[in-house]
Amino acid sequence: MVDDNGSIRTLSVDIGGSGVKAMVLDITGTPITERARVDTPSPAKPDVVINAIALLADSQGNFHRVSVGFPGVVRCGVTETAVNLHSDWIGFDFATALSQRLNKPVRVINDADMQGLGAIAGKGVELVITLGTGFGSALFVDGKLVPNMEMGHHQFRKGQTYEEQLGRTALQKYGEKKWNRRLEKAIASLQHLFNYDCLYIGGGEAVKVNLQLPLNVKLIPNVTGLLGGIALWRD
Ligand code: BGC
């Protein structure tokens, strides 16, 4: 399971509501291919998303194993929710299906959890939120993940959830200025709730954050969602 340099290659895949991205990481987690992207198929049913991943995989050369960040709750490779994809994902054994298709071992984790694994320092309370089609969240204590924390669908303000207030639909409807004001309120509310040492903000729309951020809040690039893929095999 090794290449000419004795290194295991991991295909890292990030499934989002608007795009599916992939690239190959070496054993240290360093990217060794260019990131490839295709639009998320619509309707985003399991078989067509698996086809899209297979297409991306073909463009990435040789790899030995696969890590996937999925935009919903994932338990033991089975997808339990998929608010921004399709209801056919509920109860779907994704890890097994993708492993059979690619003929490689596959591990699947929530997308925000994977992004967090690529971002955290591993000390203290670290919270990660992702701003994209949906609102992702991940919590770590001394580097240990509290899995599947679905803050996006939790009440935030005005009878709406974090995702309803800060997801891409709200950003497009209300514009960047209002969305940034909402985000500022969300950051304050999360600081009160978690008293985190550091909050990381990632996801495709993090580039639109235009705020004076507190010192313990950091923007992270969207590629972090793929970099976290190496951590899924650390055991
Ligand atoms: C899902 C989360 C996901 C987030 C970002 C939410 O709608 O429920 O599981 O992490 O979107 O993709």
PDB file of C-alpha atoms and ligand atoms in Angstrom:
ATOM      1  CA  MET A   1       0.000   0.000   0.000  1.00  0.00           C
ATOM      2  CA  VAL A   2       2.931   2.323  -0.557  1.00  0.00           C
ATOM      3  CA  ASP A   3       4.251   4.271  -3.517  1.00  0.00           C
ATOM      4  CA  ASP A   4       7.802   4.491  -4.873  1.00  0.00           C
ATOM      5  CA  ASN A   5       8.801   6.837  -2.032  1.00  0.00           C
ATOM      6  CA  GLY A   6       7.408   4.483   0.594  1.00  0.00           C
ATOM      7  CA  SER A   7       4.565   6.881   1.339  1.00  0.00           C
ATOM      8  CA  ILE A   8       0.853   6.156   1.710  1.00  0.00           C
ATOM      9  CA  ARG A   9      -1.310   8.516  -0.338  1.00  0.00           C
ATOM     10  CA  THR A  10      -4.707   9.611   0.956  1.00  0.00           C
ATOM     11  CA  LEU A  11      -7.410  10.917  -1.373  1.00  0.00           C
ATOM     12  CA  SER A  12      -9.184  13.598   0.630  1.00  0.00           C
ATOM     13  CA  VAL A  13     -12.717  14.544  -0.456  1.00  0.00           C
ATOM     14  CA  ASP A  14     -14.882  17.416   0.772  1.00  0.00           C
ATOM     15  CA  ILE A  15     -18.577  17.213  -0.167  1.00  0.00           C
ATOM     16  CA  GLY A  16     -20.267  20.590  -0.015  1.00  0.00           C
ATOM     17  CA  GLY A  17     -23.729  21.807  -0.951  1.00  0.00           C
ATOM     18  CA  SER A  18     -22.346  23.528  -4.065  1.00  0.00           C
ATOM     19  CA  GLY A  19     -19.078  21.736  -4.877  1.00  0.00           C
ATOM     20  CA  VAL A  20     -17.286  18.434  -4.359  1.00  0.00           C
ATOM     21  CA  LYS A  21     -13.524  18.894  -3.959  1.00  0.00           C
ATOM     22  CA  ALA A  22     -10.648  16.420  -3.835  1.00  0.00           C
ATOM     23  CA  MET A  23      -6.898  16.214  -3.638  1.00  0.00           C
ATOM     24  CA  VAL A  24      -4.231  13.715  -2.583  1.00  0.00           C
ATOM     25  CA  LEU A  25      -2.225  14.110   0.636  1.00  0.00           C
ATOM     26  CA  ASP A  26       1.069  12.422   1.439  1.00  0.00           C
ATOM     27  CA  ILE A  27       1.677  10.614   4.724  1.00  0.00           C
ATOM     28  CA  THR A  28       2.444  13.911   6.499  1.00  0.00           C
ATOM     29  CA  GLY A  29      -0.816  15.492   5.233  1.00  0.00           C
ATOM     30  CA  THR A  30       0.927  17.676   2.661  1.00  0.00           C
ATOM     31  CA  PRO A  31      -1.015  18.063  -0.621  1.00  0.00           C
ATOM     32  CA  ILE A  32       0.681  16.357  -3.561  1.00  0.00           C
ATOM     33  CA  THR A  33      -1.920  17.064  -6.252  1.00  0.00           C
ATOM     34  CA  GLU A  34      -3.809  20.164  -7.382  1.00  0.00           C
ATOM     35  CA  ARG A  35      -7.238  20.446  -5.790  1.00  0.00           C
ATOM     36  CA  ALA A  36      -9.957  19.384  -8.258  1.00  0.00           C
ATOM     37  CA  ARG A  37     -13.612  20.455  -8.015  1.00  0.00           C
ATOM     38  CA  VAL A  38     -16.911  19.585  -9.635  1.00  0.00           C
ATOM     39  CA  ASP A  39     -20.324  21.101  -8.960  1.00  0.00           C
ATOM     40  CA  THR A  40     -22.391  19.081  -6.513  1.00  0.00           C
ATOM     41  CA  PRO A  41     -24.904  17.196  -8.682  1.00  0.00           C
ATOM     42  CA  SER A  42     -28.555  18.118  -8.289  1.00  0.00           C
ATOM     43  CA  PRO A  43     -30.511  16.332  -6.971  1.00  0.00           C
ATOM     44  CA  ALA A  44     -27.559  15.242  -4.829  1.00  0.00           C
ATOM     45  CA  LYS A  45     -28.557  11.592  -4.366  1.00  0.00           C
ATOM     46  CA  PRO A  46     -25.933   9.093  -3.163  1.00  0.00           C
ATOM     47  CA  ASP A  47     -25.299   7.373  -6.527  1.00  0.00           C
ATOM     48  CA  VAL A  48     -24.663  10.605  -8.471  1.00  0.00           C
ATOM     49  CA  VAL A  49     -22.439  12.042  -5.726  1.00  0.00           C
ATOM     50  CA  ILE A  50     -20.462   8.779  -5.702  1.00  0.00           C
ATOM     51  CA  ASN A  51     -20.111   9.105  -9.509  1.00  0.00           C
ATOM     52  CA  ALA A  52     -18.802  12.664  -9.059  1.00  0.00           C
ATOM     53  CA  ILE A  53     -16.238  11.456  -6.494  1.00  0.00           C
ATOM     54  CA  ALA A  54     -15.145   8.632  -8.829  1.00  0.00           C
ATOM     55  CA  LEU A  55     -14.645  11.212 -11.596  1.00  0.00           C
ATOM     56  CA  LEU A  56     -12.539  13.415  -9.294  1.00  0.00           C
ATOM     57  CA  ALA A  57     -10.579  10.371  -8.116  1.00  0.00           C
ATOM     58  CA  ASP A  58      -9.685   9.541 -11.733  1.00  0.00           C
ATOM     59  CA  SER A  59      -8.078  12.979 -12.072  1.00  0.00           C
ATOM     60  CA  GLN A  60      -5.924  12.550  -8.953  1.00  0.00           C
ATOM     61  CA  GLY A  61      -3.576   9.717  -9.937  1.00  0.00           C
ATOM     62  CA  ASN A  62      -2.550   7.007  -7.525  1.00  0.00           C
ATOM     63  CA  PHE A  63      -3.899   6.799  -3.937  1.00  0.00           C
ATOM     64  CA  HIS A  64      -4.284   4.064  -1.333  1.00  0.00           C
ATOM     65  CA  ARG A  65      -7.129   5.171   0.924  1.00  0.00           C
ATOM     66  CA  VAL A  66      -9.902   7.754   1.026  1.00  0.00           C
ATOM     67  CA  SER A  67     -11.106  10.305   3.614  1.00  0.00           C
ATOM     68  CA  VAL A  68     -14.414  12.080   3.106  1.00  0.00           C
ATOM     69  CA  GLY A  69     -15.916  15.120   4.821  1.00  0.00           C
ATOM     70  CA  PHE A  70     -19.714  14.848   4.533  1.00  0.00           C
ATOM     71  CA  PRO A  71     -22.192  17.708   5.214  1.00  0.00           C
ATOM     72  CA  GLY A  72     -24.308  15.867   7.782  1.00  0.00           C
ATOM     73  CA  VAL A  73     -24.176  13.585  10.807  1.00  0.00           C
ATOM     74  CA  VAL A  74     -22.037  10.484  10.150  1.00  0.00           C
ATOM     75  CA  ARG A  75     -21.815   7.459  12.434  1.00  0.00           C
ATOM     76  CA  CYS A  76     -19.601   4.473  11.586  1.00  0.00           C
ATOM     77  CA  GLY A  77     -19.598   5.403   7.895  1.00  0.00           C
ATOM     78  CA  VAL A  78     -23.400   5.675   7.738  1.00  0.00           C
ATOM     79  CA  THR A  79     -24.837   9.106   6.877  1.00  0.00           C
ATOM     80  CA  GLU A  80     -27.692   9.998   9.218  1.00  0.00           C
ATOM     81  CA  THR A  81     -28.662  13.498   8.027  1.00  0.00           C
ATOM     82  CA  ALA A  82     -28.039  15.498   4.845  1.00  0.00           C
ATOM     83  CA  VAL A  83     -30.103  18.679   5.034  1.00  0.00           C
ATOM     84  CA  ASN A  84     -28.422  20.299   2.012  1.00  0.00           C
ATOM     85  CA  LEU A  85     -28.099  17.182  -0.166  1.00  0.00           C
ATOM     86  CA  HIS A  86     -30.975  14.671  -0.402  1.00  0.00           C
ATOM     87  CA  SER A  87     -33.084  12.581   1.965  1.00  0.00           C
ATOM     88  CA  ASP A  88     -31.835   9.371   0.292  1.00  0.00           C
ATOM     89  CA  TRP A  89     -28.649   9.807   2.375  1.00  0.00           C
ATOM     90  CA  ILE A  90     -30.500   9.109   5.614  1.00  0.00           C
ATOM     91  CA  GLY A  91     -29.319   5.706   6.838  1.00  0.00           C
ATOM     92  CA  PHE A  92     -27.033   5.168   3.806  1.00  0.00           C
ATOM     93  CA  ASP A  93     -23.853   3.113   4.312  1.00  0.00           C
ATOM     94  CA  PHE A  94     -21.709   5.604   2.436  1.00  0.00           C
ATOM     95  CA  ALA A  95     -18.293   4.325   3.514  1.00  0.00           C
ATOM     96  CA  THR A  96     -19.061   0.812   2.274  1.00  0.00           C
ATOM     97  CA  ALA A  97     -20.619   2.001  -1.015  1.00  0.00           C
ATOM     98  CA  LEU A  98     -17.724   4.340  -1.838  1.00  0.00           C
ATOM     99  CA  SER A  99     -15.154   1.749  -0.801  1.00  0.00           C
ATOM    100  CA  GLN A 100     -16.732  -0.786  -3.173  1.00  0.00           C
ATOM    101  CA  ARG A 101     -16.796   1.786  -5.983  1.00  0.00           C
ATOM    102  CA  LEU A 102     -13.176   2.969  -5.580  1.00  0.00           C
ATOM    103  CA  ASN A 103     -11.836  -0.349  -4.358  1.00  0.00           C
ATOM    104  CA  LYS A 104     -10.008   1.384  -1.501  1.00  0.00           C
ATOM    105  CA  PRO A 105     -10.577   1.698   2.254  1.00  0.00           C
ATOM    106  CA  VAL A 106     -12.804   4.709   3.003  1.00  0.00           C
ATOM    107  CA  ARG A 107     -13.421   6.704   6.183  1.00  0.00           C
ATOM    108  CA  VAL A 108     -16.173   9.299   6.400  1.00  0.00           C
ATOM    109  CA  ILE A 109     -16.630  12.064   8.954  1.00  0.00           C
ATOM    110  CA  ASN A 110     -18.706  15.247   9.213  1.00  0.00           C
ATOM    111  CA  ASP A 111     -17.265  18.008   6.966  1.00  0.00           C
ATOM    112  CA  ALA A 112     -16.846  20.585   9.751  1.00  0.00           C
ATOM    113  CA  ASP A 113     -15.191  17.926  11.941  1.00  0.00           C
ATOM    114  CA  MET A 114     -12.725  17.217   9.121  1.00  0.00           C
ATOM    115  CA  GLN A 115     -12.083  20.920   8.590  1.00  0.00           C
ATOM    116  CA  GLY A 116     -11.417  21.276  12.298  1.00  0.00           C
ATOM    117  CA  LEU A 117      -8.941  18.394  12.297  1.00  0.00           C
ATOM    118  CA  GLY A 118      -6.989  20.320   9.657  1.00  0.00           C
ATOM    119  CA  ALA A 119      -7.034  23.563  11.634  1.00  0.00           C
ATOM    120  CA  ILE A 120      -6.697  23.028  15.369  1.00  0.00           C
ATOM    121  CA  ALA A 121      -3.610  23.414  17.534  1.00  0.00           C
ATOM    122  CA  GLY A 122      -4.710  20.566  19.853  1.00  0.00           C
ATOM    123  CA  LYS A 123      -4.729  22.585  23.085  1.00  0.00           C
ATOM    124  CA  GLY A 124      -7.622  23.872  25.160  1.00  0.00           C
ATOM    125  CA  VAL A 125     -11.146  24.436  23.897  1.00  0.00           C
ATOM    126  CA  GLU A 126     -11.165  25.001  20.159  1.00  0.00           C
ATOM    127  CA  LEU A 127     -14.365  25.665  18.233  1.00  0.00           C
ATOM    128  CA  VAL A 128     -14.684  25.595  14.461  1.00  0.00           C
ATOM    129  CA  ILE A 129     -17.544  27.004  12.418  1.00  0.00           C
ATOM    130  CA  THR A 130     -17.860  26.731   8.652  1.00  0.00           C
ATOM    131  CA  LEU A 131     -19.770  29.188   6.494  1.00  0.00           C
ATOM    132  CA  GLY A 132     -20.945  27.755   3.186  1.00  0.00           C
ATOM    133  CA  THR A 133     -24.235  26.401   1.889  1.00  0.00           C
ATOM    134  CA  GLY A 134     -24.826  25.255   5.439  1.00  0.00           C
ATOM    135  CA  PHE A 135     -23.428  26.247   8.828  1.00  0.00           C
ATOM    136  CA  GLY A 136     -20.980  23.639  10.127  1.00  0.00           C
ATOM    137  CA  SER A 137     -19.576  23.319  13.634  1.00  0.00           C
ATOM    138  CA  ALA A 138     -16.947  21.255  15.421  1.00  0.00           C
ATOM    139  CA  LEU A 139     -15.738  21.297  19.014  1.00  0.00           C
ATOM    140  CA  PHE A 140     -12.361  20.035  20.282  1.00  0.00           C
ATOM    141  CA  VAL A 141     -11.022  19.744  23.805  1.00  0.00           C
ATOM    142  CA  ASP A 142      -7.226  19.309  23.932  1.00  0.00           C
ATOM    143  CA  GLY A 143      -7.406  18.020  20.366  1.00  0.00           C
ATOM    144  CA  LYS A 144     -10.158  15.501  21.098  1.00  0.00           C
ATOM    145  CA  LEU A 145     -13.234  15.883  18.917  1.00  0.00           C
ATOM    146  CA  VAL A 146     -16.784  16.008  20.247  1.00  0.00           C
ATOM    147  CA  PRO A 147     -18.254  14.473  17.071  1.00  0.00           C
ATOM    148  CA  ASN A 148     -21.304  15.578  15.100  1.00  0.00           C
ATOM    149  CA  MET A 149     -22.054  18.791  16.972  1.00  0.00           C
ATOM    150  CA  GLU A 150     -24.878  20.165  14.829  1.00  0.00           C
ATOM    151  CA  MET A 151     -25.010  23.784  15.962  1.00  0.00           C
ATOM    152  CA  GLY A 152     -26.227  24.904  12.531  1.00  0.00           C
ATOM    153  CA  HIS A 153     -29.725  23.673  13.247  1.00  0.00           C
ATOM    154  CA  HIS A 154     -29.781  25.070  16.761  1.00  0.00           C
ATOM    155  CA  GLN A 155     -31.701  28.251  17.666  1.00  0.00           C
ATOM    156  CA  PHE A 156     -29.674  31.433  17.220  1.00  0.00           C
ATOM    157  CA  ARG A 157     -31.915  34.530  17.112  1.00  0.00           C
ATOM    158  CA  LYS A 158     -35.307  35.785  15.969  1.00  0.00           C
ATOM    159  CA  GLY A 159     -36.692  32.247  16.027  1.00  0.00           C
ATOM    160  CA  GLN A 160     -34.142  31.151  13.431  1.00  0.00           C
ATOM    161  CA  THR A 161     -31.231  28.735  13.493  1.00  0.00           C
ATOM    162  CA  TYR A 162     -27.559  29.594  12.857  1.00  0.00           C
ATOM    163  CA  GLU A 163     -27.909  28.088   9.391  1.00  0.00           C
ATOM    164  CA  GLU A 164     -31.062  30.053   8.576  1.00  0.00           C
ATOM    165  CA  GLN A 165     -29.375  33.285   9.669  1.00  0.00           C
ATOM    166  CA  LEU A 166     -25.883  32.671   8.284  1.00  0.00           C
ATOM    167  CA  GLY A 167     -26.132  30.029   5.527  1.00  0.00           C
ATOM    168  CA  ARG A 168     -25.594  30.907   1.863  1.00  0.00           C
ATOM    169  CA  THR A 169     -29.323  31.494   1.232  1.00  0.00           C
ATOM    170  CA  ALA A 170     -29.368  34.204   3.924  1.00  0.00           C
ATOM    171  CA  LEU A 171     -26.112  35.709   2.634  1.00  0.00           C
ATOM    172  CA  GLN A 172     -27.562  35.986  -0.863  1.00  0.00           C
ATOM    173  CA  LYS A 173     -30.902  37.313   0.366  1.00  0.00           C
ATOM    174  CA  TYR A 174     -29.683  39.920   2.859  1.00  0.00           C
ATOM    175  CA  GLY A 175     -26.230  40.817   1.529  1.00  0.00           C
ATOM    176  CA  GLU A 176     -22.744  40.814   3.016  1.00  0.00           C
ATOM    177  CA  LYS A 177     -23.193  43.797   5.353  1.00  0.00           C
ATOM    178  CA  LYS A 178     -26.147  42.361   7.251  1.00  0.00           C
ATOM    179  CA  TRP A 179     -24.630  38.850   7.153  1.00  0.00           C
ATOM    180  CA  ASN A 180     -21.428  40.220   8.751  1.00  0.00           C
ATOM    181  CA  ARG A 181     -23.455  41.956  11.467  1.00  0.00           C
ATOM    182  CA  ARG A 182     -25.210  38.666  12.186  1.00  0.00           C
ATOM    183  CA  LEU A 183     -21.876  36.853  12.268  1.00  0.00           C
ATOM    184  CA  GLU A 184     -20.539  39.351  14.804  1.00  0.00           C
ATOM    185  CA  LYS A 185     -23.520  38.536  17.052  1.00  0.00           C
ATOM    186  CA  ALA A 186     -22.959  34.808  16.541  1.00  0.00           C
ATOM    187  CA  ILE A 187     -19.291  35.106  17.542  1.00  0.00           C
ATOM    188  CA  ALA A 188     -20.253  36.968  20.731  1.00  0.00           C
ATOM    189  CA  SER A 189     -22.919  34.395  21.553  1.00  0.00           C
ATOM    190  CA  LEU A 190     -20.556  31.453  20.958  1.00  0.00           C
ATOM    191  CA  GLN A 191     -17.833  33.020  23.101  1.00  0.00           C
ATOM    192  CA  HIS A 192     -20.359  33.278  25.980  1.00  0.00           C
ATOM    193  CA  LEU A 193     -21.493  29.684  25.510  1.00  0.00           C
ATOM    194  CA  PHE A 194     -18.169  27.881  24.989  1.00  0.00           C
ATOM    195  CA  ASN A 195     -15.543  30.237  26.440  1.00  0.00           C
ATOM    196  CA  TYR A 196     -13.278  28.820  23.768  1.00  0.00           C
ATOM    197  CA  ASP A 197      -9.556  29.484  23.613  1.00  0.00           C
ATOM    198  CA  CYS A 198      -9.803  29.798  19.865  1.00  0.00           C
ATOM    199  CA  LEU A 199     -12.583  29.991  17.292  1.00  0.00           C
ATOM    200  CA  TYR A 200     -11.729  29.122  13.683  1.00  0.00           C
ATOM    201  CA  ILE A 201     -13.984  30.307  10.870  1.00  0.00           C
ATOM    202  CA  GLY A 202     -13.758  28.371   7.608  1.00  0.00           C
ATOM    203  CA  GLY A 203     -15.947  27.336   4.681  1.00  0.00           C
ATOM    204  CA  GLY A 204     -16.346  28.771   1.190  1.00  0.00           C
ATOM    205  CA  GLU A 205     -17.969  32.018   2.361  1.00  0.00           C
ATOM    206  CA  ALA A 206     -15.367  32.838   5.030  1.00  0.00           C
ATOM    207  CA  VAL A 207     -13.669  35.036   2.409  1.00  0.00           C
ATOM    208  CA  LYS A 208     -16.637  37.424   2.809  1.00  0.00           C
ATOM    209  CA  VAL A 209     -16.002  37.963   6.510  1.00  0.00           C
ATOM    210  CA  ASN A 210     -15.346  41.658   6.905  1.00  0.00           C
ATOM    211  CA  LEU A 211     -15.130  42.288  10.634  1.00  0.00           C
ATOM    212  CA  GLN A 212     -12.630  43.349  13.242  1.00  0.00           C
ATOM    213  CA  LEU A 213     -12.217  39.879  14.741  1.00  0.00           C
ATOM    214  CA  PRO A 214     -11.325  39.304  18.400  1.00  0.00           C
ATOM    215  CA  LEU A 215      -7.730  38.072  18.897  1.00  0.00           C
ATOM    216  CA  ASN A 216      -8.872  34.512  19.612  1.00  0.00           C
ATOM    217  CA  VAL A 217     -10.842  34.230  16.353  1.00  0.00           C
ATOM    218  CA  LYS A 218      -9.047  33.143  13.166  1.00  0.00           C
ATOM    219  CA  LEU A 219     -10.124  32.803   9.559  1.00  0.00           C
ATOM    220  CA  ILE A 220      -8.965  29.580   7.921  1.00  0.00           C
ATOM    221  CA  PRO A 221      -8.775  28.842   4.173  1.00  0.00           C
ATOM    222  CA  ASN A 222     -11.335  26.501   2.636  1.00  0.00           C
ATOM    223  CA  VAL A 223      -8.620  24.011   1.661  1.00  0.00           C
ATOM    224  CA  THR A 224      -8.385  23.160   5.391  1.00  0.00           C
ATOM    225  CA  GLY A 225     -11.515  21.038   4.790  1.00  0.00           C
ATOM    226  CA  LEU A 226      -9.325  18.701   2.731  1.00  0.00           C
ATOM    227  CA  LEU A 227      -6.154  18.934   4.827  1.00  0.00           C
ATOM    228  CA  GLY A 228      -8.007  17.434   7.796  1.00  0.00           C
ATOM    229  CA  GLY A 229      -8.405  14.190   5.821  1.00  0.00           C
ATOM    230  CA  ILE A 230      -5.073  12.816   7.042  1.00  0.00           C
ATOM    231  CA  ALA A 231      -6.227  12.825  10.685  1.00  0.00           C
ATOM    232  CA  LEU A 232      -8.923  10.221   9.990  1.00  0.00           C
ATOM    233  CA  TRP A 233      -6.194   7.559   9.725  1.00  0.00           C
ATOM    234  CA  ARG A 234      -4.283   8.539  12.860  1.00  0.00           C
ATOM    235  CA  ASP A 235      -5.010   5.481  15.015  1.00  0.00           C
TER     236      ASP A 235
HETATM  237  C1  BGC B   1     -25.162  20.113   8.329  1.00  0.00           C
HETATM  238  C2  BGC B   1     -23.826  19.901   9.024  1.00  0.00           C
HETATM  239  C3  BGC B   1     -22.716  20.408   8.139  1.00  0.00           C
HETATM  240  C4  BGC B   1     -22.965  21.839   7.729  1.00  0.00           C
HETATM  241  C5  BGC B   1     -21.908  22.361   6.782  1.00  0.00           C
HETATM  242  C6  BGC B   1     -25.307  21.578   7.965  1.00  0.00           C
HETATM  243  O1  BGC B   1     -26.527  21.770   7.311  1.00  0.00           O
HETATM  244  O2  BGC B   1     -26.241  19.712   9.148  1.00  0.00           O
HETATM  245  O3  BGC B   1     -23.652  18.547   9.323  1.00  0.00           O
HETATM  246  O4  BGC B   1     -21.484  20.306   8.828  1.00  0.00           O
HETATM  247  O5  BGC B   1     -24.226  21.970   7.117  1.00  0.00           O
HETATM  248  O6  BGC B   1     -21.856  21.630   5.608  1.00  0.00           O
END
